[in-house]
Each structure stands twice: as structure tokens, then as C-alpha cells.
mmCIF file of C-alpha atoms and ligand atoms in Angstrom:
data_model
loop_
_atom_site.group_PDB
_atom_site.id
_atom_site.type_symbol
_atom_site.label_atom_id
_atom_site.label_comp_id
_atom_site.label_asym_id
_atom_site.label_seq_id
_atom_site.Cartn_x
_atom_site.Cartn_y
_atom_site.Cartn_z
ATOM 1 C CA UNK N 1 -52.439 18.919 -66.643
ATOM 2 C CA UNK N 2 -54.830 18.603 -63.852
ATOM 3 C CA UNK N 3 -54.808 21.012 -61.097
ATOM 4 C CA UNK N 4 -52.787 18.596 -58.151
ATOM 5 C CA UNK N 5 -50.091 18.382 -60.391
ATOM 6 C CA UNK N 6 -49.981 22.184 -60.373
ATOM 7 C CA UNK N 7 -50.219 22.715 -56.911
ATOM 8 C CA UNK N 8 -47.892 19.501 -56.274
ATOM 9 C CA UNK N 9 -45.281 21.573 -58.910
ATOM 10 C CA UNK N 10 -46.279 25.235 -56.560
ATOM 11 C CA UNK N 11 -45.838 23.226 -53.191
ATOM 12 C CA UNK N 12 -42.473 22.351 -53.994
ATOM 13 C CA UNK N 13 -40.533 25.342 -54.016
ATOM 14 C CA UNK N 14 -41.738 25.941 -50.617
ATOM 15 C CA UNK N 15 -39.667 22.726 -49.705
ATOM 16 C CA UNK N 16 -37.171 23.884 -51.988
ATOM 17 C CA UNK N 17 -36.092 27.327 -50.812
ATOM 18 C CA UNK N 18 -35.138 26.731 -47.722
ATOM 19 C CA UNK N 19 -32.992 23.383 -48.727
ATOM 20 C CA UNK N 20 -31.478 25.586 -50.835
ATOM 21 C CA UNK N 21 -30.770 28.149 -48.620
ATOM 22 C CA UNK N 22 -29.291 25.776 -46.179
ATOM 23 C CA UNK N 23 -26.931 24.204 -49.192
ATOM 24 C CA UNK N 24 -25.891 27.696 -50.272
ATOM 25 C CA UNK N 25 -24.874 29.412 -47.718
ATOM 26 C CA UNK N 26 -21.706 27.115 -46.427
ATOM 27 C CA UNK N 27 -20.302 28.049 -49.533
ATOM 28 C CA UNK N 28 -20.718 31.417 -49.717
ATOM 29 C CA UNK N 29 -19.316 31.540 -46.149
ATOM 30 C CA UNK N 30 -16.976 28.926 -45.576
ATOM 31 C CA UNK N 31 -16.030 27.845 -42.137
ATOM 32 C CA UNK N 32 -12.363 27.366 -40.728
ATOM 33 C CA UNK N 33 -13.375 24.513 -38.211
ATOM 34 C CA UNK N 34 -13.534 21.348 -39.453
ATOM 35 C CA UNK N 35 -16.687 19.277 -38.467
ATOM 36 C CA UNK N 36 -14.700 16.089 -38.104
ATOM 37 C CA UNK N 37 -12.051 18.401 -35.797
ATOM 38 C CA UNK N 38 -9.355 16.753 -38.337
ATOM 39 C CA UNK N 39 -9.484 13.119 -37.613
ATOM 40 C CA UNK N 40 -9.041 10.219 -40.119
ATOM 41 C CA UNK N 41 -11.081 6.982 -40.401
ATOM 42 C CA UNK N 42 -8.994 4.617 -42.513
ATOM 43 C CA UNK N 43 -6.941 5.913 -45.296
ATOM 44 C CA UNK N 44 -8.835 9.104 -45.491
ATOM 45 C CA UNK N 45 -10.417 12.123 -43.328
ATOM 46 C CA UNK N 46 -14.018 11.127 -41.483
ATOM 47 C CA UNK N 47 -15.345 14.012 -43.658
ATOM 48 C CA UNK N 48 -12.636 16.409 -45.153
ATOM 49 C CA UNK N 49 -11.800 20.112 -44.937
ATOM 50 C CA UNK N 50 -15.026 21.046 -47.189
ATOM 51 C CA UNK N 51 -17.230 20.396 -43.630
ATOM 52 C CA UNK N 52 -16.950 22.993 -41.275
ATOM 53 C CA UNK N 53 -18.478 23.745 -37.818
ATOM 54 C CA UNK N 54 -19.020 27.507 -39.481
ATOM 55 C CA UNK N 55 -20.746 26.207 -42.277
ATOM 56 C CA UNK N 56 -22.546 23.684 -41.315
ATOM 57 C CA UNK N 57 -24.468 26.163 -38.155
ATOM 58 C CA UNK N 58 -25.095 28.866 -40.767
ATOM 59 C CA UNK N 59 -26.382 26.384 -43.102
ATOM 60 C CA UNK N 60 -29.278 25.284 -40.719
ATOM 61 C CA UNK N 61 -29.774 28.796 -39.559
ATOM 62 C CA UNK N 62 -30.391 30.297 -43.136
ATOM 63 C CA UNK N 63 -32.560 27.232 -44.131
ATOM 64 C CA UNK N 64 -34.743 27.747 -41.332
ATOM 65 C CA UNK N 65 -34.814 31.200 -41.638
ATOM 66 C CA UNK N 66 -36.054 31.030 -44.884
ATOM 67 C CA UNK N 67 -38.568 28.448 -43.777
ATOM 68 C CA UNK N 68 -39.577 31.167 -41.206
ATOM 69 C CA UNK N 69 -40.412 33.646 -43.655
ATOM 70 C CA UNK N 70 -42.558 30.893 -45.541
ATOM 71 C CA UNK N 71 -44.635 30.139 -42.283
ATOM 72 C CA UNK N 72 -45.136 34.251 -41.912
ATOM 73 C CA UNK N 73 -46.607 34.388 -45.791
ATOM 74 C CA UNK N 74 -48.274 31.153 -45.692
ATOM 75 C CA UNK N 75 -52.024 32.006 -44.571
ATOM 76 C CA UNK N 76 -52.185 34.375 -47.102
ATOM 77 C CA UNK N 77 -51.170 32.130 -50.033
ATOM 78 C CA UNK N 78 -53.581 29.265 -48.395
ATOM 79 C CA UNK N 79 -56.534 32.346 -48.177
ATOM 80 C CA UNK N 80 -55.689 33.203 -52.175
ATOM 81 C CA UNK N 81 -55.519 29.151 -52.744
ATOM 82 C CA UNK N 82 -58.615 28.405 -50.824
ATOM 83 C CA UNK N 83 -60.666 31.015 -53.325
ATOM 84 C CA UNK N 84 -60.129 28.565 -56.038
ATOM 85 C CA UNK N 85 -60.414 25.225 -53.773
ATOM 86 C CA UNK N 86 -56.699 24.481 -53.238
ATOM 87 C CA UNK N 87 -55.814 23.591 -50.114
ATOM 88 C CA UNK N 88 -52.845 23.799 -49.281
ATOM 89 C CA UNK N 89 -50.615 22.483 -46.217
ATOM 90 C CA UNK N 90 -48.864 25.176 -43.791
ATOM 91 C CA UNK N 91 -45.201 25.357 -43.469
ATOM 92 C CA UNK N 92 -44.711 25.125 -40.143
ATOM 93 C CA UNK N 93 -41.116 26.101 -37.960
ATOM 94 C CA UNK N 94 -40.837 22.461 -36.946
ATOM 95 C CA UNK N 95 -40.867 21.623 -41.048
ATOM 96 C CA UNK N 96 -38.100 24.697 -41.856
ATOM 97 C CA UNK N 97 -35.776 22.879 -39.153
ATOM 98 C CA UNK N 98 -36.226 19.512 -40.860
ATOM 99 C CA UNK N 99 -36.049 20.971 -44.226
ATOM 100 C CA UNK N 100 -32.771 22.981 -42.454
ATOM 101 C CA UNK N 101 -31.086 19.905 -40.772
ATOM 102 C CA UNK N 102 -32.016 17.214 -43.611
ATOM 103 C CA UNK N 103 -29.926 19.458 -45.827
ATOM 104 C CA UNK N 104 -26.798 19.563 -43.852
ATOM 105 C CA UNK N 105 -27.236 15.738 -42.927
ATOM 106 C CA UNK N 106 -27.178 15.031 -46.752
ATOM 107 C CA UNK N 107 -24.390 16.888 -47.299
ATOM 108 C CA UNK N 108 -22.438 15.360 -44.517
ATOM 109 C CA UNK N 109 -23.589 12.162 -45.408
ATOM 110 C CA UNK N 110 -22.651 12.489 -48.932
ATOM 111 C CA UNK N 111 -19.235 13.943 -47.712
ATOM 112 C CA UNK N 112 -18.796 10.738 -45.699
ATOM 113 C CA UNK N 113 -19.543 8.322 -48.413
ATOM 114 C CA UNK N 114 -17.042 10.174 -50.857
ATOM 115 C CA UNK N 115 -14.428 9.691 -48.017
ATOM 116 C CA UNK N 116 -15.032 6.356 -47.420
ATOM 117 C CA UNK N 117 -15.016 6.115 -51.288
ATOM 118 C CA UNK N 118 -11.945 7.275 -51.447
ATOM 119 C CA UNK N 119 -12.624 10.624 -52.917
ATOM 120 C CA UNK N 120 -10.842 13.226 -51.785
ATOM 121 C CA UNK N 121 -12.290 16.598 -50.952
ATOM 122 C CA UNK N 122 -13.700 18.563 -53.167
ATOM 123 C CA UNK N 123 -13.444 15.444 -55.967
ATOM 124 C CA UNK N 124 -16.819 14.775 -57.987
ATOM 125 C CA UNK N 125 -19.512 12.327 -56.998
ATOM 126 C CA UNK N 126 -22.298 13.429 -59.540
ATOM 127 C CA UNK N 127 -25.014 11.622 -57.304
ATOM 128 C CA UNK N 128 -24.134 12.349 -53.756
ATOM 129 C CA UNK N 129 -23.010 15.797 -54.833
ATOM 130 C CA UNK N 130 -26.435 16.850 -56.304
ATOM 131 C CA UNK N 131 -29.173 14.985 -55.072
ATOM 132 C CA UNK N 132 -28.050 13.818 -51.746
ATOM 133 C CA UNK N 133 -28.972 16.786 -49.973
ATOM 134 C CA UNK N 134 -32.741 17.231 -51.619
ATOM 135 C CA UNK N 135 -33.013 13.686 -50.802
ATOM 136 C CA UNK N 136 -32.144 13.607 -46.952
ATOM 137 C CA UNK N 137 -34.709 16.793 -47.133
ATOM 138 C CA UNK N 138 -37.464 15.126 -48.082
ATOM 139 C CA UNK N 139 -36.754 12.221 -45.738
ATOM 140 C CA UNK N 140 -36.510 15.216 -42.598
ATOM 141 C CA UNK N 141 -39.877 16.977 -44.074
ATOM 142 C CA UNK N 142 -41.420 13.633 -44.370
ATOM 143 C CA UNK N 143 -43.236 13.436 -40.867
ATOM 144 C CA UNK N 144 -44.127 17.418 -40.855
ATOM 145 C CA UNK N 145 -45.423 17.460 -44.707
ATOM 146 C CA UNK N 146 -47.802 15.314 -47.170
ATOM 147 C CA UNK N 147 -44.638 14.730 -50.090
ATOM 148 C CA UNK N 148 -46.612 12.701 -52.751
ATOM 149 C CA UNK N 149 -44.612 10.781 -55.163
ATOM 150 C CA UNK N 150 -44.967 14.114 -58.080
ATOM 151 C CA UNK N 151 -43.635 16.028 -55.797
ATOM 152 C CA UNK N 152 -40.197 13.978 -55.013
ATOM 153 C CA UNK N 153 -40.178 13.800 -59.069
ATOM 154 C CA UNK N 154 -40.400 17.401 -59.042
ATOM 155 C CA UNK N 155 -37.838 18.326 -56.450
ATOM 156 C CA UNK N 156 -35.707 15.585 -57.813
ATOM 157 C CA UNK N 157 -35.699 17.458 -61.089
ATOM 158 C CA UNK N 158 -35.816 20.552 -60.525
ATOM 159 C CA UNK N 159 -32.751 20.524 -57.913
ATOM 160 C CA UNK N 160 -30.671 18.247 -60.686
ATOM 161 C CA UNK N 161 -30.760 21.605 -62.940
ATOM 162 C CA UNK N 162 -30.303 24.349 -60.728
ATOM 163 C CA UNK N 163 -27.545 22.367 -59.099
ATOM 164 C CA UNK N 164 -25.639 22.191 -62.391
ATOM 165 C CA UNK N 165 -26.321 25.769 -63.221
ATOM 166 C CA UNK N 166 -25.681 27.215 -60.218
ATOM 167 C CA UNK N 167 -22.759 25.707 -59.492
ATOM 168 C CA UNK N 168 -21.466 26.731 -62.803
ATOM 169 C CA UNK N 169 -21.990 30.057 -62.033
ATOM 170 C CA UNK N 170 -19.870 29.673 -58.324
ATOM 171 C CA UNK N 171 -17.496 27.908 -59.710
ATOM 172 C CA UNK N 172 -17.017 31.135 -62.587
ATOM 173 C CA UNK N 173 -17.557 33.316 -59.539
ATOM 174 C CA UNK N 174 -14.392 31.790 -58.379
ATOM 175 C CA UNK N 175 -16.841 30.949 -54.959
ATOM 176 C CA UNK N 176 -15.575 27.221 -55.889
ATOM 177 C CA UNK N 177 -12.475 26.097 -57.264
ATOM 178 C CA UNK N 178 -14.746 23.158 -59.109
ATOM 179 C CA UNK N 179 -17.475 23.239 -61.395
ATOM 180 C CA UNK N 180 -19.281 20.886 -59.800
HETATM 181 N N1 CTP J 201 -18.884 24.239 -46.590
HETATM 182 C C1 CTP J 201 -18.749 24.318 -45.195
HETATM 183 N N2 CTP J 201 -19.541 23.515 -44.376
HETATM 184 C C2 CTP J 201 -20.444 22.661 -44.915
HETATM 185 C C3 CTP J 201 -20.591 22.571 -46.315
HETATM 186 C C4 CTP J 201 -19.792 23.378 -47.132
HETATM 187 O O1 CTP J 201 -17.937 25.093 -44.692
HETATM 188 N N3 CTP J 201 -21.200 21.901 -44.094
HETATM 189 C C5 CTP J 201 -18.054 25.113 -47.445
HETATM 190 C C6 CTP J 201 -16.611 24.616 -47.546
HETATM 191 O O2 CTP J 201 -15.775 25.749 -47.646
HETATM 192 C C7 CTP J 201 -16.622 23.818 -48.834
HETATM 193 C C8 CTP J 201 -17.572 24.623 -49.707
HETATM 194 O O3 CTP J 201 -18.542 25.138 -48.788
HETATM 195 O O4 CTP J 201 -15.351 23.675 -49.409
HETATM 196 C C9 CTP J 201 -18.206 23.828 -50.818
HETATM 197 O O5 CTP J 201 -19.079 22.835 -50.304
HETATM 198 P P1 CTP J 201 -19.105 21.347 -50.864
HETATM 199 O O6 CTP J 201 -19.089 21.313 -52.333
HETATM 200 O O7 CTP J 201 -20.211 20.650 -50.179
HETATM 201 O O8 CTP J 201 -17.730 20.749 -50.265
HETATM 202 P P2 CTP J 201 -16.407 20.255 -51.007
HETATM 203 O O9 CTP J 201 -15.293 21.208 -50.660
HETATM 204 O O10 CTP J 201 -16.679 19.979 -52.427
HETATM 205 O O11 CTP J 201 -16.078 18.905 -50.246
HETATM 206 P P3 CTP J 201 -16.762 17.450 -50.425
HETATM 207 O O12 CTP J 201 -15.942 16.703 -51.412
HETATM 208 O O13 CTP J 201 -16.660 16.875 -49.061
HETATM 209 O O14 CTP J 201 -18.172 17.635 -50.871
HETATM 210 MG MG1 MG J 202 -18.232 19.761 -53.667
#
């Protein structure tokens, strides 16, 4: 495998933690505030009960937290990288907020669509459900990161598995009433 792909496959995660920091945490917390303060559009809710005001701020905050704690370690992974001629990029706070907000905007977004879709909350949209969030992530990080296509492969993947699995185990944790 040559080495890009490696550091492409490294690089990731740093993306990756903090999107799914800012996707976890709503549901560990919950929220009683609904983002769409209860109002309909059509038949159905703008977004449903499942998108809360609470969740939703903590979300963001946890993503970019963790994104924080990736700018703080950073230099020293890019000093151990550069020994073997890696270079690689610094996560920056501006990136953690995108990574942070893209998350939540996915979410909402994908909450939206399953409204308008006439899924009610909670239902399952396999798509929206898993990827949608990873996907309005890498559109956010876009500007503030090089994401080459291995990488959106990568993330792609990688978030289509630990989305199944980990929502398994929430939904066994009784943290969601839904395995999915
Ligand atoms: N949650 C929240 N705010 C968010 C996202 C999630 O409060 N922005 C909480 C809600 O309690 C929600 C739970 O996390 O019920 C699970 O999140 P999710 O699966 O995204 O919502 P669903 O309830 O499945 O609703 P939807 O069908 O709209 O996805
Ligand atoms: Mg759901």
C-alpha cells in the first residue's frame, strides 16, 4: 500500500473524532426544546421531537472540543510525521467548528428530508441516518482541509460500520428505543 494511502487512512480519524463527538453526544443527552419550537410544514413536523435546541448546542460544543484537543496534540504528531517525511496538515479551531457544525447540519438536514418524506421521528432512513452527517462534514471541512478522494472513501466506510455497531450497542443500552 503506498505510504499516502496510509497517512490518507491516519488523517481521517482526525476528521472523524470530532464528527463523532458532535453526533454522539445529542443522544447521550437529549434536549427537551425542540429545534423547530413545534411547528409543522405540511402533513408533518419541520423536523420532529428527535431535534432539540439542547442537543443540537452540545453537539457542536463537544465536536469542537474534541477538535480542540486535536489542534493542542497536533505539532507533535506533525514533528513525529515529519521524521519519516509525512507531512501532515494542522487541525486548526476554525476546522473543529466546521467539522462541529457540518455534523449537526447533516443531521438536521437528514431530519428534514425524513419529514418531508414522510417519516416520522425516529423511523429508519438507512442513508440519511448514517452517512448524512459524515457527508455534510466533509463538505464544512472542505475549505479548512486538503480531503482527497481516499479519504472521503475512507470516512465513508469507516463511519458506515461504526454507525451500525454503535448504534447497536445504544439501542441495547436502552440510550435509543431503535436499533438504528
Ligand atoms: N438529539 C437531540 N438533538 C439533536 C440530535 C439528537 O436532542 N440535534 C437526541 C434526541 O433525543 C433524539 C436522539 O438524540 O431522539 C437520537 O438522535 P437521532 O437518531 O438523530 O434522532 P431520532 O429521534 O431518530 O429522530 P429523526 O428521525 O429525526 O432522526
Ligand atoms: Mg434516528
Amino acid at each position: 500500500m503506498p505510504l499516502q494511502l496510509w497517512v490518507d487512512f491516519v488523517l481521517v480519524w482526525f476528521i472523524l473524532f470530532p464528527a463523532y463527538a458532535a453526533n454522539a453526544v445529542p443522544v447521550l443527552v437529549g434536549g427537551k426544546r425542540p429545534l423547530d419550537f413545534g411547528k409543522g410544514l405540511g402533513k408533518n413536523r419541520i423536523l420532529g421531537d428527535g431535534k432539540t435546541i439542547e442537543g443540537t448546542a452540545l453537539g457542536i460544543a463537544a465536536g469542537f472540543l474534541v477538535g480542540a484537543l486535536e489542534y493542542y496534540v497536533m505539532p507533535a504528531l506533525q514533528g513525529y510525521a515529519a521524521q519519516y517525511n509525512v507531512l501532515l496538515p494542522q487541525i486548526t479551531l476554525p476546522l473543529a467548528l466546521a467539522i462541529a457544525a457540518g455534523t449537526m447540519c447533516g443531521d438536521i438536514l437528514g431530519s428534514f428530508f425524513k419529514r418531508r418524506m414522510g417519516i416520522e421521528r425516529g423511523g429508519k432512513e438507512p442513508l440519511l441516518d448514517r452517512l448524512g452527517f459524515i457527508i455534510f462534514a466533509m463538505i464544512f471541512a472542505y475549505p479548512f482541509i486538503q480531503i482527497t478522494p481516499a479519504m472521503a472513501v475512507y470516512m465513508i466506510a469507516i463511519t458506515y460500520v461504526i454507525h451500525r455497531a454503535a448504534n447497536f450497542v445504544a439501542y441495547n443500552a436502552k440510550l435509543k428505543t431503535v436499533p438504528w
